[in-house]
Amino acid sequence: MKRSLVLGIETSCDETGIGLYDSERGLRAHRVFSQIDLHAAYGGVVPELASRDHVRRIVPLIRETLESGGVRLQDLTAIAYTTGPGLAGALLVGASVAEALALALNLPALPIHHLEGHLLSPLLAAEPAEFPFVALLVSGGHTQLMRVGGVGDYQLLGESVDDAAGEAFDKTAKLLGLGYPGGPALARLAEQGMAGRFKLPRPMLHSGDLNFSFSGLKTAVLTATQQLGYGPEQAPDLAIEFQEAVVDVLTHKALAALKQTRLKRLVVAGGVGANRRLRTVLHEALARRGARVFFPELEYCSDNGAMIAFAGAMRLRAGCAQATREGAFAVRPRWPLSDLAAGAGTA
Ligand code: KG4
Ligand code: ZN
């Protein structure tokens, strides 16, 4: 097997991420520049500002990552980059830099699906899960259960019919007066809360399928805050109940997905995978059923370039990497992961 040394570039949203994955030595280096401070004043990501900041950060970050990994541009064997889904302008920054580099260095440029990056990121761990497994993808834009048979073999089992879990965390955090990004802030607030003071619904818990719905939960929180006698001092109690409701539904559906697929391994990926309560509850619930749950390291839960470099290297190893032709590329702001058949990675 030929050695590969892949540079990964991630610019789909508000993080500039660069990673360097070596098929023989594993992850050599990765760097993330988060734009949180830039967008905080606006309470959410401003796409135009995001694109401009990626332009500012990307080249210095590539230099820094290569230096830290002790790798020269000439040593690289491929450039992997996120083509979608995400913000069009932000994606274009990573795509143009990746394609320009590939053209200049005469290397293949590998377009990568952002969610495939998340999905495979738990395999960066020292003791990775083996295929096949069920993946619970919980990010700011997606909540999906997939059956993962191997690299490029992804079967959608169920997904959110409205808001994603991360989006629900963010919107509820906003309702409770917390800053952006709301997910981690809400989880911190929940730690001070008393369980059982509020009762929120568990949407679609018994829907009989593997789909989710989280927008009603946010509305239920809003209704609770409008009730007579509600004061900001109760926000932690509401936060803990909100978190419990989301964790309950995610756990219930993940277990149902394992049962349906007769699999014993669950891999959790995406930003909400950083949630401690979700980690604890899934660990316990799966252990009781003789199943195992795998989480990415915390630093690979949120957007990063390591997972993109890794996905590129995995595709090369599996023989299903398809390079773009001589800089002919396009980004795909909307791109369902289930469209991603093996080898169908080109834009
Ligand atoms: O995967 P990610 O970094 O970006 C997307 O591709 O969307 O996920 C970001 C999402 C945000 O909605 C954020 O609020 C949420 O993950 N998040 C959390 C936690 N940390 C990040 N949600 C709940 N608890 C956390 N600890
Ligand atoms: Zn992401």
Short mmCIF file of C-alpha atoms and ligand atoms in Angstrom, two decimals:
data_model
loop_
_atom_site.label_atom_id
_atom_site.label_comp_id
_atom_site.label_asym_id
_atom_site.label_seq_id
_atom_site.Cartn_x
_atom_site.Cartn_y
_atom_site.Cartn_z
CA MET A 1 0.00 0.00 0.00
CA LYS A 2 1.41 3.34 -1.06
CA ARG A 3 1.99 5.78 1.76
CA SER A 4 -0.24 8.82 1.75
CA LEU A 5 0.33 12.16 3.42
CA VAL A 6 -2.86 14.18 3.14
CA LEU A 7 -3.42 17.84 3.90
CA GLY A 8 -7.04 18.43 4.98
CA ILE A 9 -8.80 21.79 4.69
CA GLU A 10 -12.10 22.61 6.42
CA THR A 11 -13.89 25.95 5.92
CA SER A 12 -17.58 25.02 5.80
CA CYS A 13 -18.76 27.31 8.59
CA ASP A 14 -17.07 29.33 11.31
CA GLU A 15 -13.87 27.37 11.89
CA THR A 16 -10.80 27.34 9.71
CA GLY A 17 -9.38 23.85 10.22
CA ILE A 18 -6.20 22.34 8.79
CA GLY A 19 -5.04 18.75 9.37
CA LEU A 20 -2.19 16.56 8.25
CA TYR A 21 -2.77 12.81 8.15
CA ASP A 22 -0.05 10.28 7.46
CA SER A 23 -1.22 6.76 6.50
CA GLU A 24 1.80 5.32 8.33
CA ARG A 25 2.18 7.59 11.33
CA GLY A 26 -1.38 8.76 11.90
CA LEU A 27 -2.31 12.37 12.56
CA ARG A 28 0.85 14.48 12.29
CA ALA A 29 -0.63 17.87 13.21
CA HIS A 30 -3.81 19.92 13.11
CA ARG A 31 -4.82 23.49 13.79
CA VAL A 32 -8.19 25.15 14.22
CA PHE A 33 -8.94 28.84 14.20
CA SER A 34 -12.39 29.47 15.63
CA GLN A 35 -14.32 32.58 14.60
CA ILE A 36 -16.49 32.55 17.73
CA ASP A 37 -15.32 35.98 18.88
CA LEU A 38 -15.98 37.43 15.44
CA HIS A 39 -19.63 36.32 15.34
CA ALA A 40 -20.49 36.56 19.05
CA ALA A 41 -21.58 40.20 18.75
CA TYR A 42 -24.19 39.19 16.15
CA GLY A 43 -25.56 36.21 18.08
CA GLY A 44 -24.82 33.83 15.20
CA VAL A 45 -22.62 33.20 12.18
CA VAL A 46 -22.55 36.04 9.62
CA PRO A 47 -21.68 34.26 6.33
CA GLU A 48 -19.86 37.16 4.64
CA LEU A 49 -17.67 37.77 7.70
CA ALA A 50 -16.97 34.04 7.91
CA SER A 51 -15.71 33.89 4.30
CA ARG A 52 -13.48 36.92 4.75
CA ASP A 53 -11.96 35.54 7.91
CA HIS A 54 -11.22 32.18 6.26
CA VAL A 55 -9.32 34.16 3.59
CA ARG A 56 -7.27 35.85 6.30
CA ARG A 57 -6.47 32.69 8.28
CA ILE A 58 -6.10 29.86 5.85
CA VAL A 59 -2.59 30.31 4.43
CA PRO A 60 -0.85 31.08 7.76
CA LEU A 61 -2.71 28.15 9.34
CA ILE A 62 -1.55 25.77 6.58
CA ARG A 63 2.04 26.96 7.13
CA GLU A 64 1.73 26.49 10.89
CA THR A 65 0.27 22.99 10.56
CA LEU A 66 2.96 21.83 8.12
CA GLU A 67 5.68 23.26 10.34
CA SER A 68 4.27 21.62 13.45
CA GLY A 69 4.01 18.27 11.65
CA GLY A 70 7.54 18.60 10.30
CA VAL A 71 6.25 18.27 6.75
CA ARG A 72 7.11 20.27 3.62
CA LEU A 73 4.60 21.04 0.88
CA GLN A 74 6.62 18.81 -1.45
CA ASP A 75 6.11 15.83 0.89
CA LEU A 76 2.31 15.87 0.51
CA THR A 77 0.60 13.27 -1.66
CA ALA A 78 -2.96 14.67 -1.75
CA ILE A 79 -5.06 17.68 -0.69
CA ALA A 80 -8.49 16.90 0.79
CA TYR A 81 -11.01 19.66 1.38
CA THR A 82 -14.64 20.11 2.44
CA THR A 83 -16.85 20.71 -0.61
CA GLY A 84 -20.14 20.76 1.29
CA PRO A 85 -22.55 21.03 2.90
CA GLY A 86 -22.00 24.47 4.43
CA LEU A 87 -21.90 28.17 3.64
CA ALA A 88 -21.18 28.66 -0.06
CA GLY A 89 -18.73 31.55 0.34
CA ALA A 90 -16.89 29.90 3.20
CA LEU A 91 -16.63 26.59 1.31
CA LEU A 92 -15.26 28.41 -1.73
CA VAL A 93 -12.29 29.72 0.25
CA GLY A 94 -11.11 26.24 1.25
CA ALA A 95 -11.93 24.81 -2.17
CA SER A 96 -9.98 27.45 -4.11
CA VAL A 97 -6.94 27.21 -1.87
CA ALA A 98 -6.99 23.40 -1.99
CA GLU A 99 -7.41 23.29 -5.77
CA ALA A 100 -4.71 25.94 -6.32
CA LEU A 101 -2.29 24.04 -4.09
CA ALA A 102 -3.06 20.75 -5.80
CA LEU A 103 -2.57 22.31 -9.21
CA ALA A 104 0.71 23.96 -8.22
CA LEU A 105 2.06 20.78 -6.60
CA ASN A 106 0.63 18.45 -9.22
CA LEU A 107 -1.31 16.50 -6.59
CA PRO A 108 -4.83 15.07 -6.55
CA ALA A 109 -7.45 17.31 -4.90
CA LEU A 110 -10.05 15.24 -3.04
CA PRO A 111 -13.47 16.77 -2.37
CA ILE A 112 -14.82 15.57 0.99
CA HIS A 113 -18.33 15.63 2.42
CA HIS A 114 -18.26 17.51 5.74
CA LEU A 115 -20.47 14.94 7.45
CA GLU A 116 -18.30 12.09 6.25
CA GLY A 117 -15.47 13.89 8.05
CA HIS A 118 -17.54 13.98 11.27
CA LEU A 119 -18.69 10.39 10.76
CA LEU A 120 -15.18 9.00 10.47
CA SER A 121 -13.63 11.27 13.13
CA PRO A 122 -14.16 8.77 16.01
CA LEU A 123 -11.84 6.43 14.08
CA LEU A 124 -8.99 8.85 14.78
CA ALA A 125 -9.04 7.50 18.35
CA ALA A 126 -6.39 5.11 19.65
CA GLU A 127 -8.93 2.28 19.84
CA PRO A 128 -11.29 2.93 16.95
CA ALA A 129 -14.63 1.23 16.33
CA GLU A 130 -14.70 -1.47 13.68
CA PHE A 131 -17.13 -1.43 10.76
CA PRO A 132 -20.05 -1.88 10.59
CA PHE A 133 -21.54 0.50 13.15
CA VAL A 134 -24.46 2.85 13.68
CA ALA A 135 -23.47 6.50 13.61
CA LEU A 136 -25.38 9.18 15.47
CA LEU A 137 -24.46 12.42 13.79
CA VAL A 138 -25.42 15.38 15.97
CA SER A 139 -24.15 18.72 14.76
CA GLY A 140 -25.44 22.27 14.40
CA GLY A 141 -26.97 21.50 11.01
CA HIS A 142 -27.76 17.77 11.15
CA THR A 143 -29.24 15.07 13.35
CA GLN A 144 -29.00 11.74 11.59
CA LEU A 145 -28.72 8.05 12.32
CA MET A 146 -26.76 6.16 9.69
CA ARG A 147 -25.65 2.61 9.16
CA VAL A 148 -21.99 2.73 8.26
CA GLY A 149 -20.79 -0.41 6.51
CA GLY A 150 -17.39 0.96 5.53
CA VAL A 151 -15.79 4.01 3.99
CA GLY A 152 -18.31 5.46 1.53
CA ASP A 153 -21.05 3.00 2.56
CA TYR A 154 -23.59 5.13 4.42
CA GLN A 155 -27.26 4.28 4.75
CA LEU A 156 -29.59 6.87 6.24
CA LEU A 157 -31.81 5.32 8.93
CA GLY A 158 -33.50 8.47 10.20
CA GLU A 159 -33.05 12.20 10.63
CA SER A 160 -34.55 15.33 12.05
CA VAL A 161 -37.63 16.53 10.23
CA ASP A 162 -36.97 20.12 11.41
CA ASP A 163 -34.28 21.61 13.68
CA ALA A 164 -31.04 19.73 14.31
CA ALA A 165 -30.14 18.90 17.92
CA GLY A 166 -27.33 21.49 17.96
CA GLU A 167 -29.63 24.08 16.43
CA ALA A 168 -32.20 23.38 19.16
CA PHE A 169 -29.48 23.85 21.79
CA ASP A 170 -28.42 27.13 20.15
CA LYS A 171 -31.95 28.52 19.77
CA THR A 172 -32.96 27.52 23.29
CA ALA A 173 -29.79 29.09 24.66
CA LYS A 174 -30.75 32.31 22.91
CA LEU A 175 -34.24 32.17 24.49
CA LEU A 176 -32.62 31.79 27.90
CA GLY A 177 -30.41 34.82 27.25
CA LEU A 178 -27.16 32.93 26.74
CA GLY A 179 -24.54 33.96 24.22
CA TYR A 180 -23.38 32.31 21.01
CA PRO A 181 -22.50 29.49 20.60
CA GLY A 182 -25.37 28.38 22.75
CA GLY A 183 -24.84 24.62 23.05
CA PRO A 184 -21.87 24.60 25.43
CA ALA A 185 -23.32 27.58 27.40
CA LEU A 186 -26.65 25.81 27.86
CA ALA A 187 -24.90 22.61 28.95
CA ARG A 188 -22.92 24.60 31.55
CA LEU A 189 -26.09 26.27 32.84
CA ALA A 190 -27.79 22.86 33.09
CA GLU A 191 -25.08 21.71 35.50
CA GLN A 192 -26.45 24.17 38.07
CA GLY A 193 -30.05 23.15 37.47
CA MET A 194 -32.38 21.01 39.55
CA ALA A 195 -33.96 18.19 37.57
CA GLY A 196 -37.71 17.69 37.66
CA ARG A 197 -38.77 21.30 38.28
CA PHE A 198 -40.00 21.63 34.68
CA LYS A 199 -41.51 19.06 32.38
CA LEU A 200 -40.84 19.30 28.66
CA PRO A 201 -42.06 16.94 25.90
CA ARG A 202 -39.94 14.15 24.36
CA PRO A 203 -40.84 14.82 20.71
CA MET A 204 -41.38 11.75 18.50
CA LEU A 205 -40.15 9.39 21.18
CA HIS A 206 -42.75 6.83 20.18
CA SER A 207 -43.08 7.70 16.50
CA GLY A 208 -42.06 4.17 15.59
CA ASP A 209 -39.37 5.35 13.20
CA LEU A 210 -35.87 6.73 13.61
CA ASN A 211 -36.71 10.36 12.87
CA PHE A 212 -36.39 13.30 15.22
CA SER A 213 -38.10 16.64 15.71
CA PHE A 214 -36.66 19.33 17.95
CA SER A 215 -38.38 22.57 16.97
CA GLY A 216 -41.36 21.94 19.27
CA LEU A 217 -39.02 21.58 22.23
CA LYS A 218 -37.71 25.08 21.70
CA THR A 219 -41.30 26.37 21.54
CA ALA A 220 -42.11 24.51 24.78
CA VAL A 221 -39.16 26.28 26.44
CA LEU A 222 -40.44 29.61 25.16
CA THR A 223 -43.92 28.85 26.58
CA ALA A 224 -42.39 27.91 29.94
CA THR A 225 -40.51 31.22 30.13
CA GLN A 226 -43.75 33.11 29.42
CA GLN A 227 -45.65 31.48 32.25
CA LEU A 228 -46.69 33.48 35.26
CA GLY A 229 -44.03 33.48 37.94
CA TYR A 230 -41.11 32.49 35.68
CA GLY A 231 -37.93 34.32 36.56
CA PRO A 232 -34.37 34.14 35.19
CA GLU A 233 -33.31 32.33 38.38
CA GLN A 234 -35.20 29.31 37.02
CA ALA A 235 -33.19 29.22 33.78
CA PRO A 236 -30.82 26.48 35.05
CA ASP A 237 -33.80 24.23 35.94
CA LEU A 238 -35.27 24.76 32.49
CA ALA A 239 -31.85 24.18 30.88
CA ILE A 240 -31.39 20.83 32.63
CA GLU A 241 -34.84 19.65 31.60
CA PHE A 242 -34.21 20.73 28.00
CA GLN A 243 -30.92 18.82 27.95
CA GLU A 244 -32.60 15.75 29.48
CA ALA A 245 -35.32 15.85 26.83
CA VAL A 246 -32.80 15.98 23.97
CA VAL A 247 -30.58 13.30 25.52
CA ASP A 248 -33.61 11.05 26.18
CA VAL A 249 -34.77 11.22 22.59
CA LEU A 250 -31.28 10.77 21.11
CA THR A 251 -30.59 7.78 23.37
CA HIS A 252 -33.96 6.13 22.71
CA LYS A 253 -33.58 6.43 18.93
CA ALA A 254 -29.94 5.35 18.94
CA LEU A 255 -30.92 2.19 20.82
CA ALA A 256 -33.76 1.58 18.37
CA ALA A 257 -31.32 1.97 15.46
CA LEU A 258 -28.97 -0.62 17.00
CA LYS A 259 -31.87 -2.99 17.45
CA GLN A 260 -33.11 -2.49 13.89
CA THR A 261 -29.67 -3.03 12.35
CA ARG A 262 -28.71 -5.76 14.86
CA LEU A 263 -25.45 -3.96 15.50
CA LYS A 264 -23.63 -3.55 18.80
CA ARG A 265 -21.50 -0.49 18.08
CA LEU A 266 -22.61 3.13 18.15
CA VAL A 267 -20.36 5.94 17.03
CA VAL A 268 -21.31 9.49 17.99
CA ALA A 269 -20.03 12.40 15.93
CA GLY A 270 -20.56 16.15 15.59
CA GLY A 271 -20.53 19.11 17.96
CA VAL A 272 -23.32 17.87 20.29
CA GLY A 273 -21.20 14.74 20.83
CA ALA A 274 -19.19 16.94 23.18
CA ASN A 275 -22.16 17.06 25.57
CA ARG A 276 -21.18 15.34 28.81
CA ARG A 277 -24.66 14.29 29.79
CA LEU A 278 -25.22 12.66 26.40
CA ARG A 279 -21.92 10.81 26.79
CA THR A 280 -22.80 9.50 30.25
CA VAL A 281 -26.34 8.44 29.41
CA LEU A 282 -25.34 6.69 26.17
CA HIS A 283 -22.49 4.88 27.92
CA GLU A 284 -24.81 3.54 30.60
CA ALA A 285 -27.73 2.71 28.32
CA LEU A 286 -25.55 0.81 25.85
CA ALA A 287 -23.54 -1.01 28.50
CA ARG A 288 -26.82 -2.38 29.88
CA ARG A 289 -27.49 -3.91 26.47
CA GLY A 290 -24.02 -5.29 25.91
CA ALA A 291 -23.31 -2.65 23.26
CA ARG A 292 -20.52 -0.08 23.07
CA VAL A 293 -20.44 3.59 22.27
CA PHE A 294 -17.48 5.41 20.72
CA PHE A 295 -16.97 9.15 20.86
CA PRO A 296 -14.44 11.29 19.03
CA GLU A 297 -11.86 13.02 21.19
CA LEU A 298 -13.36 16.36 22.27
CA GLU A 299 -11.06 18.30 19.93
CA TYR A 300 -12.44 16.38 16.92
CA CYS A 301 -16.10 16.85 17.87
CA SER A 302 -16.39 20.35 16.53
CA ASP A 303 -15.29 21.30 13.04
CA ASN A 304 -11.65 20.62 12.28
CA GLY A 305 -9.26 19.81 9.45
CA ALA A 306 -7.96 16.57 10.95
CA MET A 307 -11.20 14.75 10.15
CA ILE A 308 -11.08 15.99 6.54
CA ALA A 309 -7.46 14.89 6.05
CA PHE A 310 -8.40 11.57 7.66
CA ALA A 311 -11.48 11.08 5.44
CA GLY A 312 -9.27 11.77 2.40
CA ALA A 313 -6.69 9.21 3.56
CA MET A 314 -9.41 6.64 4.32
CA ARG A 315 -10.88 7.07 0.84
CA LEU A 316 -7.45 6.65 -0.71
CA ARG A 317 -6.90 3.49 1.32
CA ALA A 318 -10.32 2.11 0.39
CA GLY A 319 -9.68 2.92 -3.27
CA CYS A 320 -12.74 5.18 -3.51
CA ALA A 321 -11.11 8.60 -3.61
CA GLN A 322 -11.98 10.52 -6.74
CA ALA A 323 -9.96 13.62 -7.50
CA THR A 324 -11.33 16.65 -9.30
CA ARG A 325 -9.96 17.28 -12.78
CA GLU A 326 -7.34 20.01 -13.07
CA GLY A 327 -8.96 22.58 -10.85
CA ALA A 328 -12.48 21.97 -12.22
CA PHE A 329 -14.48 22.10 -9.02
CA ALA A 330 -17.67 23.38 -7.42
CA VAL A 331 -18.87 23.58 -3.85
CA ARG A 332 -22.13 21.96 -2.72
CA PRO A 333 -23.76 24.03 0.05
CA ARG A 334 -26.59 21.47 0.14
CA TRP A 335 -25.50 17.88 -0.18
CA PRO A 336 -27.27 14.95 1.54
CA LEU A 337 -24.76 12.41 2.84
CA SER A 338 -26.94 9.59 1.57
CA ASP A 339 -26.12 10.82 -1.98
CA LEU A 340 -22.53 9.89 -1.31
CA ALA A 341 -22.09 6.52 -2.96
CA ALA A 342 -18.60 5.03 -2.90
CA GLY A 343 -16.41 7.03 -5.26
CA ALA A 344 -18.99 9.72 -5.89
CA GLY A 345 -16.99 12.42 -4.21
CA THR A 346 -16.35 14.71 -7.14
CA ALA A 347 -18.05 18.03 -7.48
O1 KG4 B 1 -20.29 19.78 14.41
P1 KG4 B 1 -20.30 21.20 14.77
O2 KG4 B 1 -19.07 21.81 15.37
O3 KG4 B 1 -20.66 22.11 13.57
C1 KG4 B 1 -21.56 21.76 12.59
O4 KG4 B 1 -21.12 21.11 11.60
O5 KG4 B 1 -22.75 22.08 12.79
O6 KG4 B 1 -21.53 21.37 15.79
C2 KG4 B 1 -21.81 22.59 16.38
C3 KG4 B 1 -23.04 22.42 17.25
C4 KG4 B 1 -23.58 23.75 17.75
O7 KG4 B 1 -24.97 23.75 17.56
C5 KG4 B 1 -23.20 23.74 19.23
O8 KG4 B 1 -24.08 24.51 20.00
C6 KG4 B 1 -23.28 22.28 19.56
O9 KG4 B 1 -22.72 21.64 18.41
N1 KG4 B 1 -22.53 21.93 20.77
C7 KG4 B 1 -23.08 21.44 21.90
C8 KG4 B 1 -22.03 21.27 22.85
N2 KG4 B 1 -20.87 21.66 22.25
C9 KG4 B 1 -21.20 22.06 20.98
N3 KG4 B 1 -24.36 21.12 22.20
C10 KG4 B 1 -24.60 20.64 23.41
N4 KG4 B 1 -23.67 20.46 24.37
C11 KG4 B 1 -22.38 20.77 24.14
N5 KG4 B 1 -21.45 20.57 25.09
ZN ZN B 2 -19.52 20.17 11.50
#
